[in-house]
PDB file of C-alpha atoms in Angstrom:
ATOM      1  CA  UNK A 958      17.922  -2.263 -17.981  1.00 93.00           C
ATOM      2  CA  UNK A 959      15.773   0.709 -16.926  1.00 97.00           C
ATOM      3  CA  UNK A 960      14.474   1.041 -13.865  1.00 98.00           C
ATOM      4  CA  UNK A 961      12.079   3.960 -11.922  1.00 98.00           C
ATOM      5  CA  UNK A 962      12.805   4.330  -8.362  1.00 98.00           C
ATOM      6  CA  UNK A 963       9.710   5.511  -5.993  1.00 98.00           C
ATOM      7  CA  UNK A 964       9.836   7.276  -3.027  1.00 97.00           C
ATOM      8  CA  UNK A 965       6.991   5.602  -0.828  1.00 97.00           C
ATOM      9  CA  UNK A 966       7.397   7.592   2.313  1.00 96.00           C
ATOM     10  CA  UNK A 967       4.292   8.596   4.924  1.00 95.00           C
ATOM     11  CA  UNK A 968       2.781   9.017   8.289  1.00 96.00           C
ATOM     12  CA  UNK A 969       0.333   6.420   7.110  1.00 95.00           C
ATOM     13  CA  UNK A 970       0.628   3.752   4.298  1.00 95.00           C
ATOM     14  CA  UNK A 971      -1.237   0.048   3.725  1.00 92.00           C
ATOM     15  CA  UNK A 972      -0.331  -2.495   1.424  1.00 90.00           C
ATOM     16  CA  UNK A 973      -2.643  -5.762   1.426  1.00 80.00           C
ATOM     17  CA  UNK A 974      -2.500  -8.926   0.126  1.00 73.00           C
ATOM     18  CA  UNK A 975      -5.686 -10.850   1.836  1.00 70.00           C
ATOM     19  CA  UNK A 976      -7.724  -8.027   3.137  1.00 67.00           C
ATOM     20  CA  UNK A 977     -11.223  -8.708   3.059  1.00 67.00           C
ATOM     21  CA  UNK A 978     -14.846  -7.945   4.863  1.00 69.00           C
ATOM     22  CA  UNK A 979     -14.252  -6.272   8.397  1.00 74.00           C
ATOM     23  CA  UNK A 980     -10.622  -6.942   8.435  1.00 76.00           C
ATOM     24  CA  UNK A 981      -8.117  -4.995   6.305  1.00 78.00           C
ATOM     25  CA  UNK A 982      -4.504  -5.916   7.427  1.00 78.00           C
ATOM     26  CA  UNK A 983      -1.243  -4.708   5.591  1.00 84.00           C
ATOM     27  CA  UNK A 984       2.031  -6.399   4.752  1.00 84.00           C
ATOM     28  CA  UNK A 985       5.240  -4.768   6.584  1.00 89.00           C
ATOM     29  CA  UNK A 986       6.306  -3.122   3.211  1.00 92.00           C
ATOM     30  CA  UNK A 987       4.839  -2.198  -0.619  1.00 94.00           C
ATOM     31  CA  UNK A 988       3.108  -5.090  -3.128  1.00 91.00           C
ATOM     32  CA  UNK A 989       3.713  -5.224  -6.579  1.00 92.00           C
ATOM     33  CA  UNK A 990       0.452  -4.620  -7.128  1.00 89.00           C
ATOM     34  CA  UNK A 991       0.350  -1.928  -4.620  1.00 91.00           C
ATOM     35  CA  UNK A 992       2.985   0.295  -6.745  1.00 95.00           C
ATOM     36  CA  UNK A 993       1.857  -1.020 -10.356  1.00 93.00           C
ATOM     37  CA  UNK A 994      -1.812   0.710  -8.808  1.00 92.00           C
ATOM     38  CA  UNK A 995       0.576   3.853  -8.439  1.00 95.00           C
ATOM     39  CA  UNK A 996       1.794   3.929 -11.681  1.00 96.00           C
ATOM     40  CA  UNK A 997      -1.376   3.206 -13.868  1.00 94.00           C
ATOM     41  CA  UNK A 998      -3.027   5.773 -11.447  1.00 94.00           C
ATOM     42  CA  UNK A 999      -0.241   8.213 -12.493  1.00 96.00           C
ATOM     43  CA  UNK A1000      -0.757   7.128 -15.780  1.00 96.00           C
ATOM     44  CA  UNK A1001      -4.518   7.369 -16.199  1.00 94.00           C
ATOM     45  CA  UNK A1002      -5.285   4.474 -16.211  1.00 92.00           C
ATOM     46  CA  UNK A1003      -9.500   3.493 -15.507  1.00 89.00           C
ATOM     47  CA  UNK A1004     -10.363   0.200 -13.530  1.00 82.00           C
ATOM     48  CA  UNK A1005     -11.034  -1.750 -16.160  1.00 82.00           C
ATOM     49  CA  UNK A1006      -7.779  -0.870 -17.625  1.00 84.00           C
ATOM     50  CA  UNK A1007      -5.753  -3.004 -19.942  1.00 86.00           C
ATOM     51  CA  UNK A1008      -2.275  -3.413 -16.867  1.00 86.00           C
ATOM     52  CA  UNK A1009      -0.520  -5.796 -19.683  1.00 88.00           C
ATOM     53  CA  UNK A1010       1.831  -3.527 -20.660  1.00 91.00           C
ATOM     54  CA  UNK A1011       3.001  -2.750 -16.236  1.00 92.00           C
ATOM     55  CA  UNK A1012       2.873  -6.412 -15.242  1.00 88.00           C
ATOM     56  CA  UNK A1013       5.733  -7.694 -16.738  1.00 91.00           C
ATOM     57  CA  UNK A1014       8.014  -5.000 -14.967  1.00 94.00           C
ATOM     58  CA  UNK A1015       9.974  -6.128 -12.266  1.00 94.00           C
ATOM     59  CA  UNK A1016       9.873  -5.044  -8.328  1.00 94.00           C
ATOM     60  CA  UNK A1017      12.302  -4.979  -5.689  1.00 95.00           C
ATOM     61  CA  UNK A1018      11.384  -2.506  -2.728  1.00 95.00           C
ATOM     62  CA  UNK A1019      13.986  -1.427   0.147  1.00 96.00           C
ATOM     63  CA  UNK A1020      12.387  -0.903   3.379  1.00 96.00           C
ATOM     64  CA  UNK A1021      15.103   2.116   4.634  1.00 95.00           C
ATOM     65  CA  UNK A1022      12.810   3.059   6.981  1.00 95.00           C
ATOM     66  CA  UNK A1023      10.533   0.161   8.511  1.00 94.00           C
ATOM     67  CA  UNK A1024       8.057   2.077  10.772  1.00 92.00           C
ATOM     68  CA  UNK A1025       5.722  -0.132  12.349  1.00 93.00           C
ATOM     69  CA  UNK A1026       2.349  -1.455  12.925  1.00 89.00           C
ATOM     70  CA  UNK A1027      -0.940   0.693  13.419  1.00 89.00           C
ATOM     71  CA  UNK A1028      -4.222  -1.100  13.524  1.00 88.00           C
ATOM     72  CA  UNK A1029      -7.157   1.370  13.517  1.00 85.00           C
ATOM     73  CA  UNK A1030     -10.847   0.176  14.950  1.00 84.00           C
ATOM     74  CA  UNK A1031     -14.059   2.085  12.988  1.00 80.00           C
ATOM     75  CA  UNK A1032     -17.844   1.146  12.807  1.00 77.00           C
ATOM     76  CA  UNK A1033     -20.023   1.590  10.660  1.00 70.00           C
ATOM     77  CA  UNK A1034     -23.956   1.716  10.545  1.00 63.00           C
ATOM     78  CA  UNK A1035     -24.068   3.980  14.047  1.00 58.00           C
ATOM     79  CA  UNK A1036     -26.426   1.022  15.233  1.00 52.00           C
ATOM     80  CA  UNK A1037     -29.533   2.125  12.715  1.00 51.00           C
ATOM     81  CA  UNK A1038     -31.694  -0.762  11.142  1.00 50.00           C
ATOM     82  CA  UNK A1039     -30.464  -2.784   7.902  1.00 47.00           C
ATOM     83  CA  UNK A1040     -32.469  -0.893   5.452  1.00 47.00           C
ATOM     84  CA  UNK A1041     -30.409   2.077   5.807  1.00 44.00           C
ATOM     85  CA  UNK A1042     -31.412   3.989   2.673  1.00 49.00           C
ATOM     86  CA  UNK A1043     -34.135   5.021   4.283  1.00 51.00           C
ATOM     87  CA  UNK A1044     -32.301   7.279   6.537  1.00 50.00           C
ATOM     88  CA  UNK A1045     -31.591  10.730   6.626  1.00 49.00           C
ATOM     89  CA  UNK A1046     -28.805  10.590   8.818  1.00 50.00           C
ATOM     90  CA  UNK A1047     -25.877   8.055   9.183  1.00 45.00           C
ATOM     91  CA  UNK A1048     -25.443   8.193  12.839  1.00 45.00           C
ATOM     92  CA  UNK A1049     -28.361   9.325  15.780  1.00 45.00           C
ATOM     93  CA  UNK A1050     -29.569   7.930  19.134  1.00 44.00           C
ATOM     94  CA  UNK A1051     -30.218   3.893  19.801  1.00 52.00           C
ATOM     95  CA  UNK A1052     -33.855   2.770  19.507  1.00 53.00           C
ATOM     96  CA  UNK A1053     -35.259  -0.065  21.230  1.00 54.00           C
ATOM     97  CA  UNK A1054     -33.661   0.084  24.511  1.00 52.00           C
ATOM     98  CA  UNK A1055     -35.896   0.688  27.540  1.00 54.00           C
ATOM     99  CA  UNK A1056     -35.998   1.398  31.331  1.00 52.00           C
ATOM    100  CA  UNK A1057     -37.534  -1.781  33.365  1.00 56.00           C
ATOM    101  CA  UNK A1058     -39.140  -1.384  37.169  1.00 60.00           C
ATOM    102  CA  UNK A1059     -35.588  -2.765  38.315  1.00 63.00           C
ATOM    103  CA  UNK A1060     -33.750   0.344  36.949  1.00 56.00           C
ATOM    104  CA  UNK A1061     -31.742  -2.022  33.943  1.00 55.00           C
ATOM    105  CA  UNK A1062     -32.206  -1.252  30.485  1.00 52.00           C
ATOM    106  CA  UNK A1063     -33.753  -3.905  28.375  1.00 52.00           C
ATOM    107  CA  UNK A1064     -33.519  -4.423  24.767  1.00 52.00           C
ATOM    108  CA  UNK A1065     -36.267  -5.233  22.560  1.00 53.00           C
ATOM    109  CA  UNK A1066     -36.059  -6.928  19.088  1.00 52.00           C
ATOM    110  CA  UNK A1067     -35.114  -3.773  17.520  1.00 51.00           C
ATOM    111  CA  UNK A1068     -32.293  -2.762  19.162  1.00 48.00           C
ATOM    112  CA  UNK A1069     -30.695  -6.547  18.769  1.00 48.00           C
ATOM    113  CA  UNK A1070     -31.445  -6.311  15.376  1.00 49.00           C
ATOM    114  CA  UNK A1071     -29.155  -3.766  14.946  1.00 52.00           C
ATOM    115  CA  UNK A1072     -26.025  -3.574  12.674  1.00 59.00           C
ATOM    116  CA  UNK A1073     -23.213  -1.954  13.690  1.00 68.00           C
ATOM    117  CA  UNK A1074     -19.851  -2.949  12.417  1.00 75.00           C
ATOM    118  CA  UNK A1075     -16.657  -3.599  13.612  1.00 78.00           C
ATOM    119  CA  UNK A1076     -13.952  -2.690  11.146  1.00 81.00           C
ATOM    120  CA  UNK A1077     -10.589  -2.809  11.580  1.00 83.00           C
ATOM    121  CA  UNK A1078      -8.114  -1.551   9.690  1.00 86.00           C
ATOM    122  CA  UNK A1079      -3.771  -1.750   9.457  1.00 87.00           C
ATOM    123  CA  UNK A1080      -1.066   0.466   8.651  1.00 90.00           C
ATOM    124  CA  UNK A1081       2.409   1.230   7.849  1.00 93.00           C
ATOM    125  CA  UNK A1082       3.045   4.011  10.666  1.00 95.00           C
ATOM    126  CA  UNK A1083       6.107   6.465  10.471  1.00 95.00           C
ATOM    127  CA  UNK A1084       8.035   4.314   7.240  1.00 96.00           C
ATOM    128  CA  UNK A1085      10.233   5.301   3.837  1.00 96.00           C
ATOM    129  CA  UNK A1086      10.118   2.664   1.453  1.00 97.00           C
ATOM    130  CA  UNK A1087      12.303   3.067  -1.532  1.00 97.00           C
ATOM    131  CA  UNK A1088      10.893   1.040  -4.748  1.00 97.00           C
ATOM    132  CA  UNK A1089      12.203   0.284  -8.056  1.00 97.00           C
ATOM    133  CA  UNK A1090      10.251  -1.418 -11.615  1.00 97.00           C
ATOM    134  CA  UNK A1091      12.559  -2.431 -13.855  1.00 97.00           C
ATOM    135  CA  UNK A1092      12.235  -2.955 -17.441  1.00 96.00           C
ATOM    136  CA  UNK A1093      14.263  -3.322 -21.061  1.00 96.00           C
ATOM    137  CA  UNK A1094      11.807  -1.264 -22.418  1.00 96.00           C
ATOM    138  CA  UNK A1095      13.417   2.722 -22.223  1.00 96.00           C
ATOM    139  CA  UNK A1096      10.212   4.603 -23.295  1.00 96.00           C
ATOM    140  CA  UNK A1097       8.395   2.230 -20.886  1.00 97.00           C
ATOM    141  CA  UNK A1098      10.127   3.363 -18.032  1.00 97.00           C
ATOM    142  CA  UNK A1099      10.322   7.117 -19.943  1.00 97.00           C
ATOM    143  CA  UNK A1100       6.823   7.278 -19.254  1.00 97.00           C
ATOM    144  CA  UNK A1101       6.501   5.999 -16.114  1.00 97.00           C
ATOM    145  CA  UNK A1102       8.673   8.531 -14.903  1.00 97.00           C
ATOM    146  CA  UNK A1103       6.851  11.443 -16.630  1.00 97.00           C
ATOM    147  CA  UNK A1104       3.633  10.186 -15.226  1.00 97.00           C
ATOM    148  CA  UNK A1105       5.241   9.922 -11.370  1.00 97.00           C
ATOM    149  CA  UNK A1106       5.991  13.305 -11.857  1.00 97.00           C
ATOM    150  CA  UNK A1107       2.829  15.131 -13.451  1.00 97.00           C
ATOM    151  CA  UNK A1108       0.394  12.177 -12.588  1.00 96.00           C
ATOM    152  CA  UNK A1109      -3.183  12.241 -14.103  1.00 95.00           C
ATOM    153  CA  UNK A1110      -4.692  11.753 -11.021  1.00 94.00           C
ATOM    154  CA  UNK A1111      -3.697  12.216  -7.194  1.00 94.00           C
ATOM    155  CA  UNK A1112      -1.227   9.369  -5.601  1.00 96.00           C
ATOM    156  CA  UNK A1113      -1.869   7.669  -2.449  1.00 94.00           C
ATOM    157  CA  UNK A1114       0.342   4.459  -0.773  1.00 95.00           C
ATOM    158  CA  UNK A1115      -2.438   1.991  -0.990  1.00 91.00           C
ATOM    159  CA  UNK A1116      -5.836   3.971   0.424  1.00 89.00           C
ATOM    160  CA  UNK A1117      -6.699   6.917  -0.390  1.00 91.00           C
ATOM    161  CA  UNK A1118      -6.302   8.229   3.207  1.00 91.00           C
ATOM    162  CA  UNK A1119      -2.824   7.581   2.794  1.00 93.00           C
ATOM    163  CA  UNK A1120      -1.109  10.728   0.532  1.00 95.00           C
ATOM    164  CA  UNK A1121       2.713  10.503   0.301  1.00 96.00           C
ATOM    165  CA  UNK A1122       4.564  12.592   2.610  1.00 95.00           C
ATOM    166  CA  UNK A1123       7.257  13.382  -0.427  1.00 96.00           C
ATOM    167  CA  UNK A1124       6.879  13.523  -4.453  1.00 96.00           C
ATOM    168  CA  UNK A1125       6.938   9.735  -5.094  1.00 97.00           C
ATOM    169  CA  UNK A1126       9.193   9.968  -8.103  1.00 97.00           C
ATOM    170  CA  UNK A1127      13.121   9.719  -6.950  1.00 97.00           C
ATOM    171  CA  UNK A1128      14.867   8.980  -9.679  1.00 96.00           C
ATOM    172  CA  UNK A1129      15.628   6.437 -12.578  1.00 97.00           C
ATOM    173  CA  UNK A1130      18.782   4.273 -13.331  1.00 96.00           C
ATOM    174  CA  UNK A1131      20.499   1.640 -15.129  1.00 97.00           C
ATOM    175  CA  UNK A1132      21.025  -0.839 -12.626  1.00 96.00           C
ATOM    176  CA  UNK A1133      18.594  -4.094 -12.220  1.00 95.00           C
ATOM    177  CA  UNK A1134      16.058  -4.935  -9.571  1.00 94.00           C
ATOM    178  CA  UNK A1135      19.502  -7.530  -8.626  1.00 93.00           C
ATOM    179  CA  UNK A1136      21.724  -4.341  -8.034  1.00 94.00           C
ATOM    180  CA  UNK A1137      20.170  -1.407  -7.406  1.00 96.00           C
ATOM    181  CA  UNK A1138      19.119  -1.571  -3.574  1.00 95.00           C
ATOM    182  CA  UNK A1139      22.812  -1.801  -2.403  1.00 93.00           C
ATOM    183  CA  UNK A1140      23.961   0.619  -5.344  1.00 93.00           C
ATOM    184  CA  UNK A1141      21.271   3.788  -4.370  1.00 95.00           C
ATOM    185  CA  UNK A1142      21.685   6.042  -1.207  1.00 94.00           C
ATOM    186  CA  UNK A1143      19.635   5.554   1.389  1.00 94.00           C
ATOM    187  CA  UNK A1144      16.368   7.993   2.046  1.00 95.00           C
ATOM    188  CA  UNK A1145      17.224  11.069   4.240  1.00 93.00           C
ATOM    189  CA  UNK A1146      15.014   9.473   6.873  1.00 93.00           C
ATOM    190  CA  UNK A1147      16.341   6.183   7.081  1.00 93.00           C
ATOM    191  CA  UNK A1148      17.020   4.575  10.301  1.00 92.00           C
ATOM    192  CA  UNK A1149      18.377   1.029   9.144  1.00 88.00           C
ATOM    193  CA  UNK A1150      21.622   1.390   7.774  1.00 90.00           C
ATOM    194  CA  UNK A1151      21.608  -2.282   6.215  1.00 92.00           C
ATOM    195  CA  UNK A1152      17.516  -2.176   5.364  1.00 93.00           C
ATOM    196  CA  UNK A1153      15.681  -5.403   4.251  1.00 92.00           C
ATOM    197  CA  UNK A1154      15.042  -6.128   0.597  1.00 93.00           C
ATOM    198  CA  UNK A1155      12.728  -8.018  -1.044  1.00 92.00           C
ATOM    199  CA  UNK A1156      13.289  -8.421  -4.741  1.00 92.00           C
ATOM    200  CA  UNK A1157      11.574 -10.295  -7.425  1.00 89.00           C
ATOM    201  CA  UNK A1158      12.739 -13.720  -8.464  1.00 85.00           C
ATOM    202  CA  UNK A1159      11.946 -16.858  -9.990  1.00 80.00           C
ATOM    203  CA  UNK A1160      10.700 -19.594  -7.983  1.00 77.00           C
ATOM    204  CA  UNK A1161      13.185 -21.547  -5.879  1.00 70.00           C
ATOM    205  CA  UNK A1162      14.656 -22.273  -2.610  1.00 62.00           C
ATOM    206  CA  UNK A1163      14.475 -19.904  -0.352  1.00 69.00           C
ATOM    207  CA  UNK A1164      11.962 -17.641  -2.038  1.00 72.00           C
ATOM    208  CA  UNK A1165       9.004 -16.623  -0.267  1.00 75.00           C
ATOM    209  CA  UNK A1166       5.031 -16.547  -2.259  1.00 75.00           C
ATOM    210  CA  UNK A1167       2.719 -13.442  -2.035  1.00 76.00           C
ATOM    211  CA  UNK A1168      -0.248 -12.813  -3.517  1.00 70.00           C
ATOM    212  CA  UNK A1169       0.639  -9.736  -5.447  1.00 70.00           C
ATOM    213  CA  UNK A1170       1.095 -10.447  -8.938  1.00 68.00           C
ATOM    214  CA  UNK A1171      -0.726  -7.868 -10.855  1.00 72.00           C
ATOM    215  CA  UNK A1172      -3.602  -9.184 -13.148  1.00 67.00           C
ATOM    216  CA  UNK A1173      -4.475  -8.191 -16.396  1.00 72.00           C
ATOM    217  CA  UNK A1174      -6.823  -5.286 -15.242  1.00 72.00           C
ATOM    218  CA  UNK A1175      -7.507  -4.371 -11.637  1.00 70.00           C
ATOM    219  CA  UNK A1176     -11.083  -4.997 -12.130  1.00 64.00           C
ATOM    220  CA  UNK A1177     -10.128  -8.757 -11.515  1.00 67.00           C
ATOM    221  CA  UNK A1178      -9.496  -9.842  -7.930  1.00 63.00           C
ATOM    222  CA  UNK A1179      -7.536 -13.223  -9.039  1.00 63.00           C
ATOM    223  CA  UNK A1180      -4.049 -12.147  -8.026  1.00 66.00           C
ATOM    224  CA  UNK A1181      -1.146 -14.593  -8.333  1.00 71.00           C
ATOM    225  CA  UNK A1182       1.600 -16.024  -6.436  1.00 76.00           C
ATOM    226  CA  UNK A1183       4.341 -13.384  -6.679  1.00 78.00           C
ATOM    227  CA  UNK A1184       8.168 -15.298  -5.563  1.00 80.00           C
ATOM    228  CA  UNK A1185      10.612 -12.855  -3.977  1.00 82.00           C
ATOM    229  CA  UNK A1186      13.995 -13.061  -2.577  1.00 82.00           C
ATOM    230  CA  UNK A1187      14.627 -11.084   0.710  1.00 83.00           C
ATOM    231  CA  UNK A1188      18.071 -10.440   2.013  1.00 83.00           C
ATOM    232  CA  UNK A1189      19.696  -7.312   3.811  1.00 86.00           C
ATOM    233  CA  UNK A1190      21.972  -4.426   2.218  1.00 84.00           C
ATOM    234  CA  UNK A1191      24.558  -1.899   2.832  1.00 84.00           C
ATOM    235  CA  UNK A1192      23.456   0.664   0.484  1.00 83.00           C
ATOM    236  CA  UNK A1193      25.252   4.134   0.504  1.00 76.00           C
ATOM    237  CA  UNK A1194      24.809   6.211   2.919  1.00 74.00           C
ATOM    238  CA  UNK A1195      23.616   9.823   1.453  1.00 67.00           C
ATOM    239  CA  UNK A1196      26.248  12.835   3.075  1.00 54.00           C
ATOM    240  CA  UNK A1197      23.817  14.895   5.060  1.00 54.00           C
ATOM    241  CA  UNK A1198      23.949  19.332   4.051  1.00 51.00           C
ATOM    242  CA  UNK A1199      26.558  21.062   3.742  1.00 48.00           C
ATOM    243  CA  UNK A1200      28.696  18.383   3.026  1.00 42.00           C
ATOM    244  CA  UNK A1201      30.564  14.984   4.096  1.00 40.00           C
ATOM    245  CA  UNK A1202      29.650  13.919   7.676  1.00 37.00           C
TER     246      UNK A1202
END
């Protein structure tokens, strides 16, 4: 078995699974999808991409660092009318509101009309994820690696407001997805010293179901149930400079 390990560490990171309209939450750790999006980024790949190739490689992540929870609140519109192509500007002073004798303000029609919106958005704050794709295939994961390291285009961990804090490629090795997360050190910045794992499995008892499996090209928004084991670790412990602690 072959396996790339990522380094998925940043002051900001998002990783959804059900995001949609105004509301854009994250899951507490890296999809499959999220770092298969990495790697056909690094590789080139366009949208409509042919992922067949990625999908059948398989995940296990290591949260050595969990960080936590940041929810961010932005509008957009800046309260102008609906038909905003028609405006210079994307932001300027409300319209429709007006003084009354009793010294209130009072809307009119136009100013209800407007629409603003509330979006809301969540993050992975202050976290070092450690991720590994594992395949049988060595010039797969040959080129993986290659791309991590001179990618085709700039990475990000899951928006593009989100650049990695570190180059993402760690290293590769011949342990499995099974093995791995107890076998490498942890991150420099870790702060769990048995971190959660969630690794890819076959459905069972005890699994849990995300919708992360990649699809055939990202262009399709259809992803499927993705089964995952999660347990806790002891990995290694990585001697900090200079030598053993």
């Amino acid at each position: 078995m072959h396996t790339v390990l990522l380094r998925l560490s940043a002051p900001m990171q998002s990783w959804g699974t059900t995001s949609q309209w105004e509301e854009r939450a994250t899951t507490v750790r890296p999809t499959k999808s999220g770092v298969i999006g990495i790697v056909a980024n690094a590789l080139g790949y366009q949208l409509d991409g042919d992922l067949s190739a990625l999908v059948p490689l398989q995940f296990a992540v290591r949260a050595d660092r969990p960080g936590r929870t940041a929810v961010d609140h932005q509008t957009a519109g800046g309260g102008h009318p609906a038909p905003a192509t028609r405006i210079p500007s994307a932001y300027g002073a409300p319209r429709g509101l007006e003084p009354d004798p009793a010294g209130t303000l009072q809307a009119n029609e136009t100013a209800i009309g407007r629409t603003t919106v509330l979006i809301i958005k969540q993050y992975v704050a202050d976290a070092a994820f450690l991720a590994g794709l594992s395949t049988p295939d060595k010039e797969l994961a040959e080129e993986i690696a290659t791309a991590l390291t001179r990618p085709a285009r700039p990475l990000y961990l899951g928006r593009r407001s989100c650049p990695p804090a570190h180059p993402i490629f760690h290293s590769t090795t011949h342990l499995p997805p099974e093995t791995w997360p107890e076998r490498i050190p942890l991150l420099p910045e870790a702060s769990d010293p048995t971190p959660q794992v969630w690794t890819e499995t076959p459905p069972g008892l005890g699994t849990i179901a995300s919708p992360e499996q990649v699809p055939t090209t990202f262009q399709e928004r259809d992803h499927q149930l993705l089964h995952l084991e999660m347990r806790r670790v002891r990995p290694v412990t990585p001697q900090p400079p200079g030598g053993a602690a």
